[in-house]
Coordinates of C-alpha atoms in Angstrom, one line a residue:
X1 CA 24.5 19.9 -31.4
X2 CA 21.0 18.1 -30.7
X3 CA 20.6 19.7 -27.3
X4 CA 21.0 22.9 -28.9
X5 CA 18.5 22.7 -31.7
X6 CA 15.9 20.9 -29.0
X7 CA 16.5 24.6 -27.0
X8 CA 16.3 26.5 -29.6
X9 CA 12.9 24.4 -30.9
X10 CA 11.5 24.7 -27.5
X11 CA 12.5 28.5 -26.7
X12 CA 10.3 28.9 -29.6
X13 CA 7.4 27.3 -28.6
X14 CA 7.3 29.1 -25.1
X15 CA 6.4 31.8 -26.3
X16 CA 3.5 30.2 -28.3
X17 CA -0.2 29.5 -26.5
X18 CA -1.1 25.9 -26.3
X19 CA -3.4 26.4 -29.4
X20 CA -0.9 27.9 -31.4
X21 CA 1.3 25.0 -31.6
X22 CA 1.4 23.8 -35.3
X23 CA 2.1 20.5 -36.8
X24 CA 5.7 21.5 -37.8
X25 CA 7.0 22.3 -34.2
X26 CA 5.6 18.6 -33.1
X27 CA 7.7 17.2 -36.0
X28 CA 11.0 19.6 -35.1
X29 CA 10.3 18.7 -31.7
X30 CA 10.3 14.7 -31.8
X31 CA 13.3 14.8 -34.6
X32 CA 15.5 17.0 -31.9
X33 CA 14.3 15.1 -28.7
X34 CA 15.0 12.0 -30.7
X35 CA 18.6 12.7 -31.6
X36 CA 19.3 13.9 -28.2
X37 CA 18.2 10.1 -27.0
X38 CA 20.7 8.8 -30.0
X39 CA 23.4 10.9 -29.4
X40 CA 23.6 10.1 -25.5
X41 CA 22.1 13.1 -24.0
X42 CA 19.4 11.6 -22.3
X43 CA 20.6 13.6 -18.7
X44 CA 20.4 17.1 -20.8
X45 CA 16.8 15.8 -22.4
X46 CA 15.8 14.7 -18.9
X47 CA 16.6 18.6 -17.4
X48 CA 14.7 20.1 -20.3
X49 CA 11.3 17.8 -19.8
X50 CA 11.8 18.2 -15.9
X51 CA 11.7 22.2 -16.3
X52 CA 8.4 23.9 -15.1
X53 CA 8.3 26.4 -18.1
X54 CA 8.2 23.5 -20.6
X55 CA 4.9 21.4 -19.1
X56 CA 2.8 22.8 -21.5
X57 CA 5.1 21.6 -24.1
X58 CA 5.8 18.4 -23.0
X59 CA 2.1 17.7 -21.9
X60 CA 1.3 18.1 -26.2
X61 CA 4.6 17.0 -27.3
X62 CA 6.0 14.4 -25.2
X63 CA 4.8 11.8 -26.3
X64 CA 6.3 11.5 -29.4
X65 CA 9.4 10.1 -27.4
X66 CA 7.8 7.0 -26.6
X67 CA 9.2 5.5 -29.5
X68 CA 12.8 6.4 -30.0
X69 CA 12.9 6.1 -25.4
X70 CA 11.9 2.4 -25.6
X71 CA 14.8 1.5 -28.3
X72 CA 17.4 3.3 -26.2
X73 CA 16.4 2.1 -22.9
X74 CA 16.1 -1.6 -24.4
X75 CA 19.8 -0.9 -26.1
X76 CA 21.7 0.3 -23.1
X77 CA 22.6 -2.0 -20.5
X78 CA 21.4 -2.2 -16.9
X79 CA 23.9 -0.8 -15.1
X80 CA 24.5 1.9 -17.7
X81 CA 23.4 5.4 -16.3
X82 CA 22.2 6.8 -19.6
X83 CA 19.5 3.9 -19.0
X84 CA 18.8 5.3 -15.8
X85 CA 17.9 8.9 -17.5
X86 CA 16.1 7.3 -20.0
X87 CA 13.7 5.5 -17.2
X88 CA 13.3 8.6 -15.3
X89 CA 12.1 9.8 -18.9
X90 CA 9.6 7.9 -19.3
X91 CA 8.3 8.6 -16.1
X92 CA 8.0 12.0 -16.2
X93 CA 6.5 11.7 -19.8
X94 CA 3.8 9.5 -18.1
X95 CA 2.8 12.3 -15.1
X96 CA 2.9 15.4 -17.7
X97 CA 1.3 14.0 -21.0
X98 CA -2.1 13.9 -22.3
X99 CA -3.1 10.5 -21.2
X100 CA -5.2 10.3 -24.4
X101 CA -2.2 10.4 -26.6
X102 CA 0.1 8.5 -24.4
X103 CA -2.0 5.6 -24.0
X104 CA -2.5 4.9 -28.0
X105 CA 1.8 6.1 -27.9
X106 CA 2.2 3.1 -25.7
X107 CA -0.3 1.0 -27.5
X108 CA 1.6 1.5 -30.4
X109 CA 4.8 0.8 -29.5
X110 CA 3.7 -2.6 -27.8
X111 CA 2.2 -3.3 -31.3
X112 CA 5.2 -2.7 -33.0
X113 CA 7.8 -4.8 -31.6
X114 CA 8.4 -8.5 -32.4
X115 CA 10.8 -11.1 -32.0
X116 CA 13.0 -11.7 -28.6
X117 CA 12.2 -8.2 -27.3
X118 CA 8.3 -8.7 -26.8
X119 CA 7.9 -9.8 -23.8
X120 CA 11.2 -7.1 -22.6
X121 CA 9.1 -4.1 -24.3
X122 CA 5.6 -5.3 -22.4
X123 CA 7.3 -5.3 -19.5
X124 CA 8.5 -2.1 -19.7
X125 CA 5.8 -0.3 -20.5
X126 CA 3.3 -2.3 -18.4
X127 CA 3.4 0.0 -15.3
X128 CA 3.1 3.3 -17.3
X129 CA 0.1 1.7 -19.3
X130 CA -1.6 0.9 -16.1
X131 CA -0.9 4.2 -14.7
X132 CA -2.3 6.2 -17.9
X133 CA -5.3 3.9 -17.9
X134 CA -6.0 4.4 -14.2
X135 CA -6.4 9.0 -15.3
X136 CA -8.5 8.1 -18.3
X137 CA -11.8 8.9 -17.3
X138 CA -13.6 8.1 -20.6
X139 CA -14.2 4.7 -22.7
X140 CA -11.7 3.3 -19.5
X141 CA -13.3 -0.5 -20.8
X142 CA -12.1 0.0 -24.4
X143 CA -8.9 1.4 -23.3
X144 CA -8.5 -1.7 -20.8
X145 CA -9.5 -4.2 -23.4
X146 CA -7.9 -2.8 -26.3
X147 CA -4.7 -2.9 -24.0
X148 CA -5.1 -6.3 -23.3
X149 CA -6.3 -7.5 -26.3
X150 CA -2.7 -5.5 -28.3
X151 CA -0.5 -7.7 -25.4
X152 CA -2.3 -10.7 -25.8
X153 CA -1.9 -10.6 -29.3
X154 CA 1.5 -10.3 -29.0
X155 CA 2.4 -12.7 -26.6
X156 CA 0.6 -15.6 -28.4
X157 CA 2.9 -16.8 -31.4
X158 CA 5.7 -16.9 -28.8
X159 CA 6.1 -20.6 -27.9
X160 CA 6.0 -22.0 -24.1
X161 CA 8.7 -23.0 -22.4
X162 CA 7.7 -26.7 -20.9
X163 CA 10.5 -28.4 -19.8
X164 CA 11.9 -28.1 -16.5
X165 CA 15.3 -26.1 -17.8
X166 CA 13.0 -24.1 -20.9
X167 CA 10.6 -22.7 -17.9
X168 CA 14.0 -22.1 -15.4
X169 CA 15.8 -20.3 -17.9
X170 CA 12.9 -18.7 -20.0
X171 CA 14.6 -17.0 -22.6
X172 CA 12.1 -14.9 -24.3
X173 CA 11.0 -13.6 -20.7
X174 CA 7.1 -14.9 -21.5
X175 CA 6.8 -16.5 -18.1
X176 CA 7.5 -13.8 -16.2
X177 CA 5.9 -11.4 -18.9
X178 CA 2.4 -13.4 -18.5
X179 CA 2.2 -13.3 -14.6
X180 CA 3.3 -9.4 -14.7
X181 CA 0.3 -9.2 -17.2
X182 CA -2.2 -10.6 -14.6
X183 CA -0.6 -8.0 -12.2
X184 CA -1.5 -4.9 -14.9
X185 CA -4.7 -6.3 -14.5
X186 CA -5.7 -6.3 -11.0
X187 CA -6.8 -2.8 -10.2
X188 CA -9.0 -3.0 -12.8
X189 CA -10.7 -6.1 -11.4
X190 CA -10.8 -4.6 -8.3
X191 CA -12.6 -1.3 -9.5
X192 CA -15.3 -3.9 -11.3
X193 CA -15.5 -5.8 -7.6
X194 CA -15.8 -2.5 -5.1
X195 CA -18.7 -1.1 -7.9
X196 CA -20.6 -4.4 -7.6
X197 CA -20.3 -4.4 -4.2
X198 CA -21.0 -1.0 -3.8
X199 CA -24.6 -0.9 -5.8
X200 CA -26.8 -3.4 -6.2
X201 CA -27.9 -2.5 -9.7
X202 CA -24.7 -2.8 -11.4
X203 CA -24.7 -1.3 -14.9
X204 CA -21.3 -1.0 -16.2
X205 CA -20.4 -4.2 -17.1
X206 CA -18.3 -3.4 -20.2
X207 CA -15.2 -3.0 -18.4
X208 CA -16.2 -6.6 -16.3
X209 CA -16.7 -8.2 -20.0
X210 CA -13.2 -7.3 -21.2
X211 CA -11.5 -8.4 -18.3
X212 CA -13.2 -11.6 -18.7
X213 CA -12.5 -12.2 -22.4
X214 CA -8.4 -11.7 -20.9
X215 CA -9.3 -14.3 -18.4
X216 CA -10.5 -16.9 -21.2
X217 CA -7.6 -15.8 -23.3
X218 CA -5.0 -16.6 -20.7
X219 CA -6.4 -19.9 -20.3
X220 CA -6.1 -20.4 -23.7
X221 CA -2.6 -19.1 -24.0
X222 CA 0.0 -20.1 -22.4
X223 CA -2.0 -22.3 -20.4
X224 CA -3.5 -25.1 -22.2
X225 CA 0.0 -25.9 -23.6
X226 CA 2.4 -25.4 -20.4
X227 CA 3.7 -28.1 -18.3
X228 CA 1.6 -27.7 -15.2
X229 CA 2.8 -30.5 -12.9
X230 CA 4.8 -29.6 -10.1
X231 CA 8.6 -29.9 -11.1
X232 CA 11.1 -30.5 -8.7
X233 CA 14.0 -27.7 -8.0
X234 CA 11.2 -24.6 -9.3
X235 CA 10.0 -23.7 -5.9
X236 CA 7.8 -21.5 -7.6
X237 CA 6.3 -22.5 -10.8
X238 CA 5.4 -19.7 -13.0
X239 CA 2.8 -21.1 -14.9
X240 CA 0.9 -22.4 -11.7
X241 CA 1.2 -19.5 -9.8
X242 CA -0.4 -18.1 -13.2
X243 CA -3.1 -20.4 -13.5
X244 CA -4.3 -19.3 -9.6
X245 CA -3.6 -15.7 -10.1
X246 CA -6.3 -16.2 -12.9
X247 CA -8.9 -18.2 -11.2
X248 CA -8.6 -16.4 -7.7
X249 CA -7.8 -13.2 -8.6
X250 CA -10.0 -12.3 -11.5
X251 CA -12.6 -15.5 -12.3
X252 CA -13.8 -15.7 -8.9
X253 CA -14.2 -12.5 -7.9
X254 CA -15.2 -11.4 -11.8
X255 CA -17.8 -14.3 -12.3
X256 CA -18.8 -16.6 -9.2
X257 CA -19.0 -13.7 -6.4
X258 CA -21.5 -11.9 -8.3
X259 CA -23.3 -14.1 -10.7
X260 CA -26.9 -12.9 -11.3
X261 CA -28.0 -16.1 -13.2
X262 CA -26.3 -19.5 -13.3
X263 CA -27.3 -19.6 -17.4
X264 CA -24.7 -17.6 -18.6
X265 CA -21.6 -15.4 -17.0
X266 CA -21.9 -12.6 -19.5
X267 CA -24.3 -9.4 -19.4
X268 CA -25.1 -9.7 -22.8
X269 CA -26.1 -11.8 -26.0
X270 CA -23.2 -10.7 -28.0
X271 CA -20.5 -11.8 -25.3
X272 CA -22.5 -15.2 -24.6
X273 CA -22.3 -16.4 -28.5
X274 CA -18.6 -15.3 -28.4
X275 CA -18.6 -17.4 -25.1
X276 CA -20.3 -20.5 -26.8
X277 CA -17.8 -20.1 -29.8
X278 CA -14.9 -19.2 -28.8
X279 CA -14.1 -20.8 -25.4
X280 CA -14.2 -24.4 -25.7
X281 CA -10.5 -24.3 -25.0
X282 CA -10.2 -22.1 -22.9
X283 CA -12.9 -24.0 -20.7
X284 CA -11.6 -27.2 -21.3
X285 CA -8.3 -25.9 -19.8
X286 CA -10.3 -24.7 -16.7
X287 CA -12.3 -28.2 -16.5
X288 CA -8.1 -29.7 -16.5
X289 CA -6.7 -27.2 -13.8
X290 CA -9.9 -28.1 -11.6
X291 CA -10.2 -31.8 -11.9
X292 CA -6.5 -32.9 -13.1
X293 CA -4.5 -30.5 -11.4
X294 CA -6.4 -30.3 -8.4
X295 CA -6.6 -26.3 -8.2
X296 CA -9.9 -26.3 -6.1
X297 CA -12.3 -23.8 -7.7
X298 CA -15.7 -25.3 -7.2
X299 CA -15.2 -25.6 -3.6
X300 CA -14.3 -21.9 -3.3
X301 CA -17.8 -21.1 -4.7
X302 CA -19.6 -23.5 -2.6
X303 CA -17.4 -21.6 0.4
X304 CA -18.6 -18.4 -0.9
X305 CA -22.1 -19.6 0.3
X306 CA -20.6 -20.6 3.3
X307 CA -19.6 -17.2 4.2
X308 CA -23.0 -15.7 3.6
X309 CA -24.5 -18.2 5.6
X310 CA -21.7 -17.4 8.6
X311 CA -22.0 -14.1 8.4
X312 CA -25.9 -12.8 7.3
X313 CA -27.9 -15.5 8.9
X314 CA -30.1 -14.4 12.2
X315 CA -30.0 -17.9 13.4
X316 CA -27.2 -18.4 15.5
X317 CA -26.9 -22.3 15.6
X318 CA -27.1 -22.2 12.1
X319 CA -23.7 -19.6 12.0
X320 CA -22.4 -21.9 14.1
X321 CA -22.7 -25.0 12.2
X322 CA -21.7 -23.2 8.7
X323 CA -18.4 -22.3 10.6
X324 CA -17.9 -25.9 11.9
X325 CA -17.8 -26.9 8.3
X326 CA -15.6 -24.1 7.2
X327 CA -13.0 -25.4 9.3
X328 CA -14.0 -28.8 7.5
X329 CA -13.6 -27.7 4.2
X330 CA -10.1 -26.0 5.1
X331 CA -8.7 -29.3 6.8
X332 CA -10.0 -31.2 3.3
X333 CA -6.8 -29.4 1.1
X334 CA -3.6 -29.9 1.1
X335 CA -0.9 -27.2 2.3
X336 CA -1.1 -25.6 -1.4
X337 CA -4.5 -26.0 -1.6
X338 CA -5.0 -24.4 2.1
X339 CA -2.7 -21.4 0.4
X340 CA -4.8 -20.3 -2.1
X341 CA -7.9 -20.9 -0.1
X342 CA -6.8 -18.5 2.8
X343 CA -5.6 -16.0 0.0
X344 CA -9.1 -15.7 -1.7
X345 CA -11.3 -16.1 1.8
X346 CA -8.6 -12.8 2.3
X347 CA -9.6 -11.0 -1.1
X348 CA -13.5 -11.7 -0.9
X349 CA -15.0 -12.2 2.2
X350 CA -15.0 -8.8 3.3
X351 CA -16.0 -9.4 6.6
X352 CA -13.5 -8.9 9.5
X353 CA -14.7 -11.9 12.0
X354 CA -14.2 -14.4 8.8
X355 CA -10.8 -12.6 7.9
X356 CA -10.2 -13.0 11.6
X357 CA -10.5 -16.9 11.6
X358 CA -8.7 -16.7 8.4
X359 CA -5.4 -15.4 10.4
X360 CA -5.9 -17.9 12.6
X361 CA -5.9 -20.8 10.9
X362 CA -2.6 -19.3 8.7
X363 CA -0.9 -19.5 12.0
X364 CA -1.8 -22.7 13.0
X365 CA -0.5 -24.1 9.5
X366 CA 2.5 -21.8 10.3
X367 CA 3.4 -23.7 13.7
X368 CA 2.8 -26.8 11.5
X369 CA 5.4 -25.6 8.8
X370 CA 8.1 -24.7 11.6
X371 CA 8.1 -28.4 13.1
X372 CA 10.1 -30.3 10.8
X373 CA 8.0 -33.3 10.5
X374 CA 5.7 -31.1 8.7
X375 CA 8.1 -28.7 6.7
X376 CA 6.2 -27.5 3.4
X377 CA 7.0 -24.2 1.4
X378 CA 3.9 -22.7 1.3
X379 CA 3.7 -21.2 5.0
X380 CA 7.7 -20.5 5.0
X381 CA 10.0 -18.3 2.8
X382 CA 8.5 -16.0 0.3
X383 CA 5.1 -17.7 -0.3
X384 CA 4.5 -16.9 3.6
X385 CA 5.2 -13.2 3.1
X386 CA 3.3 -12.9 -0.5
X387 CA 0.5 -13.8 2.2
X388 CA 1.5 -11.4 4.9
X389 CA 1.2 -8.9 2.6
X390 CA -2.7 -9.4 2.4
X391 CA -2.5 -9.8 6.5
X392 CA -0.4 -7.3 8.2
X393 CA -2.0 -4.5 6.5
X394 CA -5.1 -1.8 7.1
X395 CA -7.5 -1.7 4.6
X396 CA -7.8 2.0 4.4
X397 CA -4.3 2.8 6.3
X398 CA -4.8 4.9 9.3
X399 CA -8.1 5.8 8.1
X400 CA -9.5 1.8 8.8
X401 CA -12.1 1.7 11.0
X402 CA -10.3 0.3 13.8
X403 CA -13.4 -0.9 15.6
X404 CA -15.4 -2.8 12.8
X405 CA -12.0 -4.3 12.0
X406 CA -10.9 -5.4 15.2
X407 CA -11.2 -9.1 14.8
X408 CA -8.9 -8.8 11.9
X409 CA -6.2 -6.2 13.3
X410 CA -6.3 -8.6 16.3
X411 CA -5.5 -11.7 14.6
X412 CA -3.2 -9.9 12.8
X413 CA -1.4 -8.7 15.8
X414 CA -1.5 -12.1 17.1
X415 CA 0.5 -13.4 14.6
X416 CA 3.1 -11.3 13.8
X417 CA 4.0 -11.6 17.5
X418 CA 3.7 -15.8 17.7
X419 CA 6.4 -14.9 14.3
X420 CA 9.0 -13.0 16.3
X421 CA 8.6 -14.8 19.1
X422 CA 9.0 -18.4 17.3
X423 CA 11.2 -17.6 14.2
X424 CA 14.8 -16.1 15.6
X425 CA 16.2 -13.1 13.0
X426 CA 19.6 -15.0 12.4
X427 CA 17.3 -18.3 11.1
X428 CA 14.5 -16.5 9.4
X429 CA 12.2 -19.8 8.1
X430 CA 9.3 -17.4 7.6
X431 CA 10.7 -14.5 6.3
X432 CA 9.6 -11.9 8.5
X433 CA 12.3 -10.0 9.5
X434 CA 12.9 -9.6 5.9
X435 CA 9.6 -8.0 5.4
X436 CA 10.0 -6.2 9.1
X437 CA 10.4 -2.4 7.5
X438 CA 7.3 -3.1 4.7
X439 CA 5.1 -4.5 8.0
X440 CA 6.2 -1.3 9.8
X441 CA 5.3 0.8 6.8
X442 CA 2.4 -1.1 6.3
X443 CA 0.8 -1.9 9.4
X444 CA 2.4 -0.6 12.1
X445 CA 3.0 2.6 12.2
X446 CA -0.4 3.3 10.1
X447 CA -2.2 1.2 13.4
X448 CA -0.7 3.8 15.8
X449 CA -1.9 6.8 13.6
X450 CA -5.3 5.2 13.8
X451 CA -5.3 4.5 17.1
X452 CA -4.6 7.9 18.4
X453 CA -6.9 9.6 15.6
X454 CA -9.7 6.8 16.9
X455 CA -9.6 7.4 20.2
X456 CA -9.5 11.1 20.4
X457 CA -12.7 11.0 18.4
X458 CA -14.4 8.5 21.0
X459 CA -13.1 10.3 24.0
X460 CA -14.5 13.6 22.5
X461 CA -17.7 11.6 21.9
X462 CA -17.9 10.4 25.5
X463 CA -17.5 14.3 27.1
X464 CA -20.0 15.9 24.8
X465 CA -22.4 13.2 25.6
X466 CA -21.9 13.8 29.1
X467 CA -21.7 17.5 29.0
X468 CA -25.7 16.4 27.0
X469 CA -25.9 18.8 24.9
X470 CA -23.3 18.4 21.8
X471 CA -22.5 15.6 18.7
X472 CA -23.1 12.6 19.2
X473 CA -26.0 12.7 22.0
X474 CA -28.2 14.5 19.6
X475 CA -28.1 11.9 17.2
X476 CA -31.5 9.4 17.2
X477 CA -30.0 5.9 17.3
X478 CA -32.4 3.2 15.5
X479 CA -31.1 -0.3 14.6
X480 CA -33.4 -3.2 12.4
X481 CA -32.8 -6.5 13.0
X482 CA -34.7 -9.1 10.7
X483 CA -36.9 -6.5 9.3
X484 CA -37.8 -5.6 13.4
X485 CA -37.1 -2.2 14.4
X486 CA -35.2 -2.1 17.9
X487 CA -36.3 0.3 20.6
X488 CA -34.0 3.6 20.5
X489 CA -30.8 3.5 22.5
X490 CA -31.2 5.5 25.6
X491 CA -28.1 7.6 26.6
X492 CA -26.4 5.5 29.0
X493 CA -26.6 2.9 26.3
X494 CA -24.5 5.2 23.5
X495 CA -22.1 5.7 26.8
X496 CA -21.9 1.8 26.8
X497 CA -21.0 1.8 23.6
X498 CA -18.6 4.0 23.5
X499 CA -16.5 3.1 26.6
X500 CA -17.1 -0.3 24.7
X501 CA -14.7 0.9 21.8
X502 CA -12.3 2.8 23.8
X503 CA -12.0 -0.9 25.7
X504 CA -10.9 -2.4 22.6
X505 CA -8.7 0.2 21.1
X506 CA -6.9 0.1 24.6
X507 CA -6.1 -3.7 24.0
X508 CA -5.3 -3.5 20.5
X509 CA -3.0 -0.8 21.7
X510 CA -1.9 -2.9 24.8
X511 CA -0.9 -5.8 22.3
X512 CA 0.4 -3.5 19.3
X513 CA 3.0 -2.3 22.1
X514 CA 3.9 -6.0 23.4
X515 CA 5.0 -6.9 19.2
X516 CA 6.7 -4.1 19.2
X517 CA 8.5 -4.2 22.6
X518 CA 9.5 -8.4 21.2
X519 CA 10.7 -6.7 18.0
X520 CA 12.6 -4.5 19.2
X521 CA 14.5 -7.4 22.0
X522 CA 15.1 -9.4 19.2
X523 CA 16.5 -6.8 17.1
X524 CA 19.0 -5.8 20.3
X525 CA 19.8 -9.0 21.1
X526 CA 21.4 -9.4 17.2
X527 CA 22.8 -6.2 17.1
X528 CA 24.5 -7.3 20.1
X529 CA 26.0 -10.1 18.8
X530 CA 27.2 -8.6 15.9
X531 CA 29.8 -6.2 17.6

């Protein structure tokens, strides 16, 4: 029996130090685990990975299960349990492995497949790629682009659905597999953005390259041959949300939030010839989305200015007048265009007053949604809540700090309680009380942690200041403005200060109780009805 020959293989090897393995018990080991899989005994394989005597083991050996797991998980059917095993498989194989030799076992077996179960083997092994390439902690850029390079490669002889039924029933899966790719992608860009804004000599720029070369790729493929024009009955079209998932969440914040020189976008000579050779399509599809399809990308770099302008310049009439024309700008777009302009002022402006105003106006185009002369999808349904998502949430969880983030948590609060006060549970036009537990998860419950954890520390502040003699009074308080240093705040000053902050977390906690106490009616009042 194949569970008994995978004991007997690995009673063997338990007894063996990690450097005494030998090549024969890796080859006994992957021919037993790999029957076990065949035969059906996934449950009995998933015990003996799961047990805490084999980690050593698995953590050299498991990996050679990739293969022979991704057949028999792509065989079995959805509902079938076995499947089930075989997922909770791969999962453990992805905590306990070498990540070394998982990543090029997952690599490989994205390599190998073909025909109609590309895109289905991508998108099972995209999450466990990301996750392996997130512990490497060496050549992380040639892992990433070698990743994407292997996927791209793969999705590319696959043809593109383009009529209206081709992209609705999208048979091989590559619509779905492309935006899950861009996805994969993401906390990569992110690590590139957060190190760029963190130093202001940024040096590692391989990693930024290769997600770049994607970027140019995707343009390429699939998107300079799919249908791009709005099609009636696909309330969300794949390729289009695509196409801005590209632009706003990697090209802006990759190449036009950070540009050193406006000559070239790449660090080096190598990567501008391949730019000059290799991209003509790929920018011609860019020139097509901008100026054909109307996804408005110039003006979010000329709004990038804008925000520097709002937020770093000492002349006050001058802040003033740059937000005036922000709110021009924003009234320019239509409601999708408004969308995607709110969702990358979200991602990049990093400043909680902007973010603030941000909220603000999403509410406004949300009251302007909810009145029927003005109905549009993009403030309702689940294109409201993909944007709640980047709303009714702390940056750093209870850990935010509550008091440079108070315009933001404010507006946020502000909103969600115009939501449950305007949209009833039993009609649900925006969707939240669909995403209420995720907003508790979230936002709420993470505010109240931070509340309590920030005033404690201010209060404590406040008494040894007082008392004179502990923390925070001993601390010389200097602050520059325009290259001017300001005279040193006195104590009663810091005192300000502080009772300042404790003033806001007390209305932040005033209004955080008031949406909760609405919530809470409204969930009764259903309830209620129901019995």
């Amino acid at each position: 029996m194949a569970v008994d020959e995978l004991q007997a293989i690995i009673e063997r090897c338990q007894i063996l130090e990690e450097a005494d393995f030998r090549g024969e018990d890796y080859d006994l080991f992957q021919v037993a685990g790999q029957k076990c899989l065949e035969d059906g005994y996934a449950a009995q394989l998933l015990e003996v990975i799961q047990n805490v005597k084999n980690k050593v083991i698995i953590k050299n050996m498991g990996w050679n299960l990739i293969s022979p797991l991704v057949r028999c998980i792509l065989a079995y059917k959805k509902e079938d349990e076995k499947r089930e095993h075989c997922l909770k498989i791969l999962d453990q194989l992805v905590q306990l492995c070498n990540p070394k030799e998982l990543f090029l076992g997952l690599l490989e077996q994205i390599e190998q497949t073909s025909g109609e179960q590309v895109c289905q083997t991508i998108m099972l092994l995209l999450q466990p790629l990301q996750t392996v390439l997130l512990k490497l902690q060496n050549k992380k850029a040639y892992s990433v682009g070698l990743s994407l390079a292997i996927i791209m490669n793969q999705l590319t002889p696959l043809p593109v659905p383009y009529t209206k039924q081709q992209i609705q029933e999208d048979k091989l899966g590559l619509c779905q597999c492309c935006n899950a790719v861009v996805d994969f992608a993401k906390p990569f860009v992110n690590e590139v953005v957060k190190n760029m804004e963190n130093s202001s000599e940024f040096n590692d720029t391989e990693l930024k390259e290769e997600l770049l070369k994607f970027c140019m790729k995707s343009l390429k493929y699939p998107l300079l041959t799919a249908q791009l024009d709005q099609l009636e009955g696909i309330e969300e079209h794949p390729f289009r949300h695509l196409a801005a998932e590209i632009i706003v969440s990697a090209l802006m914040p990759l190449v036009f939030l950070h540009h050193k020189s406006r000559r070239s976008y790449w660090e080096n000579q190598e990567f501008e010839d391949i730019e000059q050779k290799n991209s003509a399509d790929s920018l011609a599809c860019l020139s097509y989305l901008v100026f054909v399809q109307h996804f408005e990308f110039v003006f979010f770099v000329q709004l990038q200015d804008l925000v520097k302008v709002m937020t770093l310049c000492p002349i006050e009439h001058l802040r003033k007048k740059s937000l005036s024309i922000l709110q021009l700008f924003i009234d320019k777009f239509e409601a999708e265009g408004k969308y995607t302009l709110f969702r990358c002022l979200l991602k990049t402006s990093n400043h909680a007053g902007v973010e603030g105003y941000i909220i603000k106006n999403i509410k406004d185009q949300i009251h302007l949604s909810l009145m029927k002369a003005h109905d549009n999808i993009w403030f309702t349904g689940h294109h409201l809540i993909s944007l709640l998502d980047l709303v009714l949430l702390l940056p750093e969880g209870a850990e935010t700090d509550l008091l440079q983030n108070s315009d933001r948590i404010m507006a946020s609060l502000n909103l969600l309680r115009y939501l449950v006060i305007k949209d009833c549970e039993s009609d649900n036009q925006t969707g939240v009380w669909t995403a209420l537990a995720k907003i508790e998860k979230n936002f709420l419950k993470p505010l109240h942690v931070g509340l309590n954890m920030s005033k404690a520390h201010y209060e404590a502040e406040i008494k040894n200041k007082k008392e004179n003699g502990r923390g925070f009074s001993n601390t010389i308080c200097s602050l520059t403005v325009s290259g001017e240093k300001m005279p040193a705040m006195t104590t009663e000053m810091q005192l300000q200060v502080l009772h300042s902050a404790l003033f806001t977390f007390d209305l932040i906690e005033s209004v955080l109780a008031r949406v909760e106490e609405l919530i809470e009616v409204k969930v009764k009042a259903v309830m209620d009805e129901n019995i």
